[in-house]
CSV table of C-alpha atoms in Angstrom, one decimal:
chain,number,residue,atom,x,y,z
A,1,MET,CA,16.5,-2.4,-1.5
A,2,ILE,CA,13.8,0.3,-2.3
A,3,ARG,CA,14.4,3.7,-0.9
A,4,VAL,CA,11.2,5.5,0.0
A,5,LEU,CA,11.1,9.1,1.1
A,6,PHE,CA,8.1,10.5,2.9
A,7,ILE,CA,7.5,14.3,3.0
A,8,HIS,CA,4.8,15.7,5.2
A,9,GLN,CA,4.7,18.9,7.2
A,10,ASN,CA,3.1,17.3,10.3
A,11,LEU,CA,4.6,13.9,9.8
A,12,PRO,CA,3.4,11.1,9.7
A,13,GLY,CA,0.0,12.6,8.8
A,14,GLN,CA,-1.9,10.3,6.3
A,15,PHE,CA,1.1,8.1,5.9
A,16,ARG,CA,1.1,6.8,9.5
A,17,ARG,CA,-0.1,3.3,8.9
A,18,LEU,CA,1.9,2.9,5.7
A,19,ILE,CA,5.1,4.0,7.3
A,20,ARG,CA,4.6,1.5,10.2
A,21,ASP,CA,3.9,-1.4,7.8
A,22,LEU,CA,6.8,-0.7,5.5
A,23,GLN,CA,9.2,-0.7,8.4
A,24,SER,CA,8.5,-4.5,8.8
A,25,ARG,CA,9.7,-5.1,5.3
A,26,PRO,CA,13.4,-5.8,4.9
A,27,ASP,CA,13.5,-4.6,1.3
A,28,MET,CA,12.5,-1.1,2.3
A,29,GLU,CA,14.7,1.7,3.4
A,30,LEU,CA,12.6,4.5,4.8
A,31,THR,CA,13.4,8.2,5.3
A,32,ALA,CA,11.0,11.0,6.2
A,33,ILE,CA,11.1,14.8,6.2
A,34,GLY,CA,8.8,17.0,8.3
A,35,GLU,CA,8.7,20.3,10.1
A,36,GLU,CA,10.6,19.7,13.3
A,37,THR,CA,8.1,21.3,15.6
A,38,ALA,CA,5.1,19.5,14.0
A,39,VAL,CA,6.6,15.9,13.6
A,40,ARG,CA,4.6,13.5,15.8
A,41,ARG,CA,7.4,11.2,16.8
A,42,GLU,CA,5.2,9.0,19.0
A,43,ASN,CA,3.6,7.8,15.8
A,44,LEU,CA,6.8,6.8,14.1
A,45,GLY,CA,8.7,3.5,14.4
A,46,PRO,CA,12.4,2.6,14.9
A,47,ARG,CA,13.4,1.9,11.2
A,48,LEU,CA,12.5,5.3,9.9
A,49,ARG,CA,15.2,8.0,9.5
A,50,VAL,CA,13.5,11.3,10.4
A,51,ILE,CA,14.8,14.6,9.2
A,52,GLY,CA,13.3,17.7,10.7
A,53,TYR,CA,13.5,21.2,9.2
A,54,PRO,CA,12.8,24.5,10.9
A,55,LYS,CA,9.6,26.3,10.1
A,56,PRO,CA,10.3,28.6,7.1
A,57,GLU,CA,9.4,32.3,7.1
A,58,GLY,CA,6.0,33.1,5.9
A,59,ALA,CA,5.1,35.7,3.3
A,60,GLY,CA,6.5,39.2,3.4
A,61,GLU,CA,4.5,42.1,4.9
A,62,LYS,CA,4.1,43.7,1.5
A,63,THR,CA,3.1,40.5,-0.3
A,64,HIS,CA,-0.3,40.8,-2.1
A,65,HIS,CA,-2.9,39.1,0.0
A,66,TYR,CA,-3.8,36.7,-2.8
A,67,LEU,CA,-0.2,35.5,-2.9
A,68,LYS,CA,0.5,35.1,0.9
A,69,HIS,CA,-0.3,31.4,0.9
A,70,PHE,CA,1.5,30.9,-2.4
A,71,GLU,CA,4.7,32.7,-1.2
A,72,ALA,CA,4.7,30.7,2.1
A,73,CYS,CA,4.4,27.5,0.1
A,74,VAL,CA,7.3,28.5,-2.2
A,75,ARG,CA,9.5,29.3,0.8
A,76,ARG,CA,8.7,25.9,2.3
A,77,GLY,CA,9.3,24.2,-1.0
A,78,GLN,CA,12.6,25.9,-1.2
A,79,SER,CA,13.6,24.7,2.2
A,80,ILE,CA,12.7,21.1,1.3
A,81,ALA,CA,14.7,21.5,-2.0
A,82,ARG,CA,17.8,22.6,-0.2
A,83,LEU,CA,17.5,19.7,2.3
A,84,CYS,CA,17.1,17.3,-0.6
A,85,VAL,CA,20.1,18.7,-2.4
A,86,GLY,CA,22.1,18.1,0.8
A,87,LEU,CA,20.9,14.5,0.9
A,88,LYS,CA,21.8,14.0,-2.7
A,89,GLU,CA,25.3,15.3,-2.1
A,90,GLN,CA,25.6,12.7,0.7
A,91,GLY,CA,24.7,10.0,-1.8
A,92,TYR,CA,21.1,9.6,-0.9
A,93,VAL,CA,18.6,9.3,-3.9
A,94,PRO,CA,15.2,7.9,-3.3
A,95,ASP,CA,13.4,5.5,-5.6
A,96,VAL,CA,10.0,6.9,-4.7
A,97,VAL,CA,8.8,10.0,-2.9
A,98,LEU,CA,5.4,10.2,-1.2
A,99,ALA,CA,4.6,13.8,-0.4
A,100,HIS,CA,1.6,15.9,0.8
A,101,PRO,CA,1.7,19.0,-1.5
A,102,GLY,CA,-0.7,21.2,0.6
A,103,TRP,CA,2.1,23.3,2.2
A,104,GLY,CA,4.4,23.5,-0.8
A,105,GLU,CA,6.8,20.7,0.2
A,106,ALA,CA,6.4,18.8,-3.1
A,107,LEU,CA,7.0,21.8,-5.4
A,108,PHE,CA,10.6,21.3,-6.2
A,109,VAL,CA,11.3,17.6,-5.3
A,110,LYS,CA,11.3,16.5,-8.9
A,111,ASP,CA,13.8,19.1,-9.8
A,112,VAL,CA,16.3,17.6,-7.2
A,113,PHE,CA,15.4,14.0,-7.8
A,114,PRO,CA,14.2,13.9,-11.5
A,115,GLN,CA,14.5,10.1,-11.7
A,116,ALA,CA,12.6,9.3,-8.5
A,117,ARG,CA,8.9,8.5,-8.8
A,118,LEU,CA,7.0,11.3,-7.1
A,119,VAL,CA,3.5,10.5,-5.7
A,120,VAL,CA,1.5,13.4,-4.2
A,121,PHE,CA,-1.4,13.0,-1.8
A,122,CYS,CA,-4.3,14.8,-3.4
A,123,GLU,CA,-6.4,15.6,-0.3
A,124,PHE,CA,-8.5,18.5,-1.6
A,125,TRP,CA,-8.9,20.9,-4.5
A,126,TRP,CA,-10.3,24.2,-3.4
A,127,ALA,CA,-13.3,25.7,-5.2
A,128,ALA,CA,-15.1,29.0,-5.0
A,129,ASP,CA,-18.5,27.3,-5.6
A,130,GLY,CA,-20.0,23.9,-5.1
A,131,LEU,CA,-17.8,22.6,-2.3
A,132,ASP,CA,-17.0,24.0,1.2
A,133,VAL,CA,-16.8,27.7,0.3
A,134,ASN,CA,-20.2,29.4,0.2
A,135,PHE,CA,-21.9,26.2,1.5
A,136,ASP,CA,-22.9,27.7,4.8
A,137,PRO,CA,-25.0,30.9,4.4
A,138,ALA,CA,-23.7,32.1,7.8
A,139,TYR,CA,-20.2,32.4,6.3
A,140,PRO,CA,-20.5,33.9,2.8
A,141,SER,CA,-17.4,34.4,0.6
A,142,SER,CA,-16.3,37.5,-1.2
A,143,PHE,CA,-14.7,38.2,-4.6
A,144,ASP,CA,-11.4,38.4,-2.9
A,145,ASP,CA,-12.0,34.9,-1.5
A,146,ARG,CA,-12.6,33.6,-5.1
A,147,ALA,CA,-9.4,35.1,-6.4
A,148,ARG,CA,-7.4,33.9,-3.4
A,149,ILE,CA,-8.7,30.4,-3.9
A,150,ARG,CA,-7.7,30.3,-7.5
A,151,ILE,CA,-4.1,31.3,-6.6
A,152,LYS,CA,-4.1,28.9,-3.7
A,153,ASN,CA,-4.7,26.0,-6.0
A,154,SER,CA,-1.6,26.9,-8.0
A,155,VAL,CA,0.5,25.2,-5.5
A,156,LEU,CA,-1.5,22.0,-5.8
A,157,MET,CA,-1.5,22.2,-9.6
A,158,GLN,CA,2.2,22.7,-9.9
A,159,SER,CA,2.9,19.8,-7.5
A,160,LEU,CA,0.6,17.4,-9.3
A,161,MET,CA,1.9,18.4,-12.7
A,162,ALA,CA,5.4,17.6,-11.6
A,163,ALA,CA,4.4,14.3,-10.0
A,164,ASP,CA,4.2,10.9,-11.6
A,165,ASP,CA,1.1,9.9,-9.7
A,166,GLY,CA,-1.5,11.4,-7.4
A,167,VAL,CA,-3.5,9.6,-4.7
A,168,ALA,CA,-6.9,10.7,-3.4
A,169,PRO,CA,-8.6,9.0,-0.5
A,170,THR,CA,-12.2,9.0,-1.8
A,171,ARG,CA,-14.0,9.3,-5.1
A,172,TRP,CA,-15.6,12.5,-3.9
A,173,GLN,CA,-12.2,14.0,-3.2
A,174,LEU,CA,-10.8,12.8,-6.5
A,175,GLY,CA,-13.8,14.3,-8.3
A,176,ALA,CA,-13.2,17.7,-6.7
A,177,HIS,CA,-10.1,18.1,-8.8
A,178,PRO,CA,-10.3,19.5,-12.3
A,179,PRO,CA,-11.2,17.0,-15.1
A,180,GLU,CA,-7.9,17.7,-16.8
A,181,LEU,CA,-6.0,16.4,-13.7
A,182,ARG,CA,-8.1,13.5,-12.6
A,183,PRO,CA,-6.5,10.9,-15.0
A,184,LYS,CA,-3.3,11.3,-13.1
A,185,ILE,CA,-4.9,10.5,-9.7
A,186,ARG,CA,-5.7,7.1,-8.2
A,187,MET,CA,-8.2,6.5,-5.5
A,188,ILE,CA,-6.5,4.9,-2.5
A,189,HIS,CA,-7.8,5.5,1.0
A,190,GLU,CA,-5.1,5.5,3.6
A,191,GLY,CA,-7.0,2.8,5.5
A,192,ILE,CA,-8.7,2.1,8.8
A,193,ASP,CA,-7.2,-0.3,11.4
A,194,THR,CA,-10.3,-2.5,11.8
A,195,ARG,CA,-8.5,-4.9,14.2
A,196,PHE,CA,-7.9,-2.2,16.8
A,197,LEU,CA,-11.2,-0.4,16.0
A,198,ALA,CA,-13.7,-3.1,16.5
A,199,PRO,CA,-16.9,-3.6,18.6
A,200,ASP,CA,-16.5,-4.4,22.2
A,201,PRO,CA,-19.8,-5.1,24.2
A,202,GLN,CA,-17.8,-4.9,27.4
A,203,ALA,CA,-16.3,-1.5,26.7
A,204,SER,CA,-16.5,1.3,29.3
A,205,LEU,CA,-15.5,4.9,29.5
A,206,ALA,CA,-14.5,6.7,32.7
A,207,LEU,CA,-15.6,10.4,32.6
A,208,PRO,CA,-13.7,13.2,34.3
A,209,ASN,CA,-16.5,13.5,36.8
A,210,GLY,CA,-16.0,9.9,38.0
A,211,ALA,CA,-19.1,8.5,36.2
A,212,LEU,CA,-18.6,5.3,34.1
A,213,LEU,CA,-20.4,4.9,30.8
A,214,THR,CA,-21.1,1.5,29.2
A,215,ARG,CA,-23.2,0.2,26.3
A,216,ALA,CA,-26.1,-0.4,28.8
A,217,GLN,CA,-27.1,3.2,28.7
A,218,PRO,CA,-27.9,5.6,25.9
A,219,VAL,CA,-24.8,7.5,24.8
A,220,LEU,CA,-24.6,9.9,21.8
A,221,THR,CA,-21.1,10.9,20.6
A,222,TYR,CA,-19.6,13.6,18.4
A,223,VAL,CA,-15.9,13.8,17.4
A,224,ALA,CA,-13.9,16.4,15.4
A,225,ARG,CA,-10.3,17.5,15.5
A,226,ASN,CA,-11.5,20.9,16.5
A,227,LEU,CA,-15.1,21.9,17.3
A,228,GLU,CA,-16.0,24.3,14.5
A,229,PRO,CA,-18.6,24.9,11.7
A,230,TYR,CA,-16.8,23.0,9.0
A,231,ARG,CA,-17.7,19.8,11.0
A,232,GLY,CA,-21.2,21.0,11.8
A,233,PHE,CA,-20.5,21.8,15.4
A,234,HIS,CA,-22.9,24.7,15.4
A,235,THR,CA,-25.7,22.5,14.2
A,236,PHE,CA,-24.8,19.8,16.7
A,237,MET,CA,-24.8,22.2,19.6
A,238,ARG,CA,-28.1,23.7,18.6
A,239,SER,CA,-29.7,20.2,18.7
A,240,LEU,CA,-28.7,19.7,22.3
A,241,PRO,CA,-31.7,21.3,24.1
A,242,ARG,CA,-34.1,19.0,22.3
A,243,LEU,CA,-31.9,16.0,22.5
A,244,LEU,CA,-31.5,16.3,26.3
A,245,ALA,CA,-35.1,17.1,26.9
A,246,GLY,CA,-36.3,14.2,24.8
A,247,ASN,CA,-34.3,11.5,26.7
A,248,PRO,CA,-33.6,12.2,30.4
A,249,ASP,CA,-31.2,9.3,30.5
A,250,LEU,CA,-29.1,10.4,27.5
A,251,GLN,CA,-25.4,11.1,28.0
A,252,VAL,CA,-23.6,13.2,25.3
A,253,VAL,CA,-19.8,12.8,24.8
A,254,VAL,CA,-17.9,15.3,22.7
A,255,VAL,CA,-14.2,14.9,21.7
A,256,GLY,CA,-12.2,17.7,20.0
A,257,GLY,CA,-10.2,20.8,20.7
A,258,ASP,CA,-11.4,24.4,20.9
A,259,GLY,CA,-9.1,25.6,18.1
A,260,VAL,CA,-9.9,26.1,14.4
A,261,SER,CA,-8.5,23.7,11.8
A,262,TYR,CA,-10.5,25.1,8.9
A,263,GLY,CA,-12.4,28.3,8.1
A,264,ARG,CA,-12.7,31.5,10.0
A,265,PRO,CA,-11.9,32.3,13.7
A,266,PRO,CA,-14.7,32.3,16.3
A,267,PRO,CA,-17.0,35.4,16.6
A,268,PRO,CA,-15.5,38.5,18.2
A,269,GLY,CA,-15.4,38.3,21.9
A,270,PHE,CA,-15.1,34.5,22.1
A,271,ASP,CA,-12.0,32.4,22.1
A,272,SER,CA,-13.8,29.3,20.7
A,273,TYR,CA,-16.9,28.3,18.8
A,274,ARG,CA,-17.9,26.2,21.9
A,275,ALA,CA,-17.9,29.3,24.1
A,276,ALA,CA,-19.9,31.3,21.5
A,277,LEU,CA,-22.5,28.5,21.1
A,278,VAL,CA,-22.9,28.0,24.9
A,279,ALA,CA,-23.6,31.7,25.2
A,280,GLU,CA,-26.0,31.6,22.3
A,281,LEU,CA,-28.0,28.7,23.8
A,282,ALA,CA,-28.1,30.4,27.2
A,283,ALA,CA,-29.5,33.6,25.7
A,284,GLU,CA,-32.0,31.7,23.6
A,285,LEU,CA,-33.3,29.5,26.4
A,286,ALA,CA,-33.4,32.2,29.0
A,287,GLY,CA,-36.4,33.7,27.4
A,288,GLN,CA,-38.1,30.3,27.5
A,289,ASP,CA,-37.2,29.7,31.2
A,290,ARG,CA,-35.2,26.7,30.1
A,291,GLN,CA,-31.6,25.7,30.3
A,292,VAL,CA,-29.3,23.0,28.9
A,293,ASP,CA,-28.4,20.2,31.4
A,294,TRP,CA,-24.7,20.5,30.9
A,295,SER,CA,-24.1,17.8,33.5
A,296,ARG,CA,-25.0,15.3,30.8
A,297,VAL,CA,-22.8,16.8,28.2
A,298,HIS,CA,-19.1,15.8,28.6
A,299,PHE,CA,-16.5,17.8,26.6
A,300,LEU,CA,-13.3,15.7,26.8
A,301,GLY,CA,-11.1,17.8,24.6
A,302,LYS,CA,-8.4,15.9,22.7
A,303,VAL,CA,-7.9,12.5,24.2
A,304,PRO,CA,-5.4,9.5,23.8
A,305,TYR,CA,-6.3,7.1,21.0
A,306,ASP,CA,-7.3,4.3,23.4
A,307,THR,CA,-9.7,6.7,25.1
A,308,TYR,CA,-11.1,7.7,21.8
A,309,ARG,CA,-11.7,4.1,20.9
A,310,SER,CA,-13.6,3.6,24.1
A,311,VAL,CA,-15.7,6.7,23.4
A,312,LEU,CA,-16.8,5.1,20.1
A,313,GLN,CA,-17.3,1.6,21.6
A,314,VAL,CA,-19.8,2.8,24.3
A,315,SER,CA,-21.7,4.9,21.8
A,316,SER,CA,-25.3,4.2,20.9
A,317,LEU,CA,-25.2,6.7,18.0
A,318,HIS,CA,-22.4,8.7,16.5
A,319,VAL,CA,-23.1,12.1,14.9
A,320,TYR,CA,-20.8,13.1,12.1
A,321,LEU,CA,-21.5,16.4,10.2
A,322,THR,CA,-19.3,18.0,7.6
A,323,TYR,CA,-19.3,20.7,4.9
A,324,PRO,CA,-18.6,19.3,1.4
A,325,PHE,CA,-15.0,18.8,2.4
A,326,VAL,CA,-12.4,16.2,3.3
A,327,LEU,CA,-14.0,13.1,4.9
A,328,SER,CA,-12.8,12.7,8.4
A,329,TRP,CA,-11.2,9.4,9.6
A,330,SER,CA,-13.6,9.6,12.6
A,331,MET,CA,-16.7,8.7,10.6
A,332,LEU,CA,-15.1,5.6,9.2
A,333,GLU,CA,-13.6,4.7,12.5
A,334,ALA,CA,-17.0,5.0,14.2
A,335,MET,CA,-18.4,2.7,11.5
A,336,ALA,CA,-15.5,0.3,12.1
A,337,VAL,CA,-16.4,0.1,15.7
A,338,GLY,CA,-19.9,-0.9,14.7
A,339,VAL,CA,-21.7,2.2,16.2
A,340,PRO,CA,-24.6,3.4,13.9
A,341,VAL,CA,-23.6,6.8,12.4
A,342,LEU,CA,-26.0,9.7,11.7
A,343,GLY,CA,-24.1,11.7,9.1
A,344,SER,CA,-24.8,14.9,7.2
A,345,ASP,CA,-26.4,14.5,3.8
A,346,THR,CA,-23.4,16.0,2.1
A,347,GLY,CA,-21.3,14.6,-0.8
A,348,PRO,CA,-18.4,13.1,1.1
A,349,VAL,CA,-20.7,11.3,3.5
A,350,ARG,CA,-23.1,10.1,0.8
A,351,GLU,CA,-20.3,8.3,-0.9
A,352,VAL,CA,-20.0,6.0,2.1
A,353,ILE,CA,-23.4,6.0,3.9
A,354,ARG,CA,-26.6,4.7,2.4
A,355,ASP,CA,-29.5,6.0,4.5
A,356,GLY,CA,-31.2,3.2,6.4
A,357,ASP,CA,-28.8,0.5,5.1
A,358,ASN,CA,-25.3,1.0,6.6
A,359,GLY,CA,-26.0,4.3,8.4
A,360,PHE,CA,-28.3,7.3,8.5
A,361,LEU,CA,-28.4,10.8,6.9
A,362,THR,CA,-29.7,14.1,8.1
A,363,ASP,CA,-29.7,17.7,6.8
A,364,PHE,CA,-26.5,19.4,7.7
A,365,PHE,CA,-28.2,22.7,8.8
A,366,ASP,CA,-31.4,21.4,10.5
A,367,SER,CA,-30.7,21.0,14.2
A,368,GLU,CA,-34.3,20.1,14.9
A,369,ALA,CA,-34.3,17.3,12.3
A,370,LEU,CA,-31.0,16.1,13.7
A,371,ALA,CA,-32.4,15.9,17.3
A,372,THR,CA,-35.6,14.2,16.1
A,373,ARG,CA,-33.9,11.5,14.2
A,374,ALA,CA,-31.2,10.9,16.8
A,375,LEU,CA,-33.8,10.5,19.5
A,376,ASP,CA,-35.7,8.0,17.4
A,377,LEU,CA,-32.6,6.0,16.6
A,378,ILE,CA,-31.4,5.9,20.2
A,379,ALA,CA,-34.9,4.8,21.4
A,380,ARG,CA,-34.6,1.9,18.9
A,381,ARG,CA,-30.9,1.2,19.5
A,382,GLU,CA,-31.5,-2.6,19.8
A,383,GLN,CA,-32.8,-2.6,16.2
A,384,THR,CA,-30.4,0.0,14.8
A,385,ALA,CA,-27.4,-2.0,16.1
A,386,ALA,CA,-27.7,-4.2,12.9
A,387,ILE,CA,-27.2,-1.0,10.8
A,388,GLY,CA,-24.1,-0.3,12.8
A,389,LEU,CA,-22.7,-3.8,12.0
A,390,ARG,CA,-23.5,-3.2,8.3
A,391,GLY,CA,-21.5,0.0,8.6
A,392,ARG,CA,-18.6,-2.0,9.9
A,393,ALA,CA,-18.9,-4.4,7.0
A,394,THR,CA,-18.7,-1.4,4.6
A,395,VAL,CA,-15.4,-0.3,6.2
A,396,LEU,CA,-14.0,-3.9,6.1
A,397,GLN,CA,-14.9,-4.2,2.4
A,398,ASP,CA,-13.8,-0.7,1.1
A,399,TYR,CA,-11.5,1.0,3.7
A,400,ASP,CA,-9.6,-1.6,5.7
A,401,PHE,CA,-5.9,-0.8,5.8
A,402,GLU,CA,-4.5,-4.4,5.6
A,403,THR,CA,-6.8,-5.7,2.8
A,404,VAL,CA,-7.6,-2.5,0.8
A,405,GLY,CA,-5.3,0.5,1.5
A,406,LEU,CA,-2.0,-1.3,1.9
A,407,PRO,CA,-2.2,-3.5,-1.2
A,408,ALA,CA,-3.1,-0.5,-3.3
A,409,TYR,CA,-0.2,1.5,-2.0
A,410,LEU,CA,2.2,-1.4,-2.5
A,411,ASP,CA,1.0,-1.5,-6.1
A,412,LEU,CA,2.5,1.9,-6.5
A,413,LEU,CA,5.9,0.3,-5.6
A,414,LYS,CA,5.6,-2.8,-7.7
A,415,PRO,CA,7.4,-1.4,-10.8
A,416,LEU,CA,10.3,-0.5,-8.5
A,417,ALA,CA,10.2,-3.9,-6.7
A,418,ARG,CA,10.8,-5.7,-10.0
A,419,LEU,CA,14.0,-3.8,-10.7
A,420,ALA,CA,17.3,-5.2,-9.6
A,421,PRO,CA,19.2,-3.0,-7.0
A,422,SER,CA,21.7,-2.0,-9.8
A,423,THR,CA,19.0,-0.7,-12.0
A,424,THR,CA,17.0,1.6,-9.8
A,425,LEU,CA,15.3,4.6,-11.3
A,426,GLU,CA,18.3,6.7,-10.3
A,427,ASN,CA,20.7,5.0,-12.8
A,428,ALA,CA,18.3,3.3,-15.2
């Protein structure tokens, strides 16, 4: 029996599909730790022991502002360490620990379980230049930002130095890490469920206003966890006037919340970037005696996964924009469904999409170019459908969970699987 311990603040996070698969294997004993108010229990199965912990206190009021994130992570790491000490006193020692280090949870795991194999999920390494920070001229950084980022990476560095292995989902994300640390990191994407996310010519989507969308009509889609600049929402919104004017039959479907996952809060006076951009467009178009036909733009908010799949399945063209930052699942999921993707010409997207071959690229900042290219592709959607199918072939080949992601993760466990139960890493 191999004991596997998962640690993730908002469990299951990136380990969702792996946890579900391992539960079907009789030689696996699974335990997971996550912040009790953030654990998504609906995504967890019956053979997983889940241990929640209360959200730790953040940094103190007098903590230096460079150190606020660092202190919060240390406090969280300490909470996890105490919990792990309690497990050890009860006789539980894992053979392998899979942890996301971004909130400090992996900092002291190796100190409690020194003989366990610690694998950390290397999602992103922050940088003051060349990646997301200072990418968008509208949101310049300061010297304080540079210094804060350096200290912020200390948590990731300490966690990776203590770990036996690191895992990064893409080559671009792996390459964002310092050269000295890259040899310790493997590239393993967490995988896309290409059986569930597959083309369906008969798909339909019922909108809140009662209308029914199908693949028979032109539909453009945009998806992000939250609608914000990191995912190019400002560029997308600014493309709407031309998009809607250029195709009177076009329906636009937008999925995502009005919060902020990354970056700065909305402009003063607005509770969301969506509200700010709607006001911006209204003011800009008022002088031209024009307006956006919002009746053809459908903001669905955050939706159930089945609804999300239907959104992608009825889409004629999916727009995905991102800073040089973590690649979203949504882009690969759209490709898996077979919808052509128009993505931003940024590093994480270029790793996957070859313009005109398995998808299309556009300048991240140029809303006019985005609208022009999107209108052309939608007008030729019968021809561009083949590009969408090549996009699905890319996901099947390089990002499928069952044939790519799962075998690679199981390879991390192979050395343990060869050991007899009496000679696990704990007592070897």
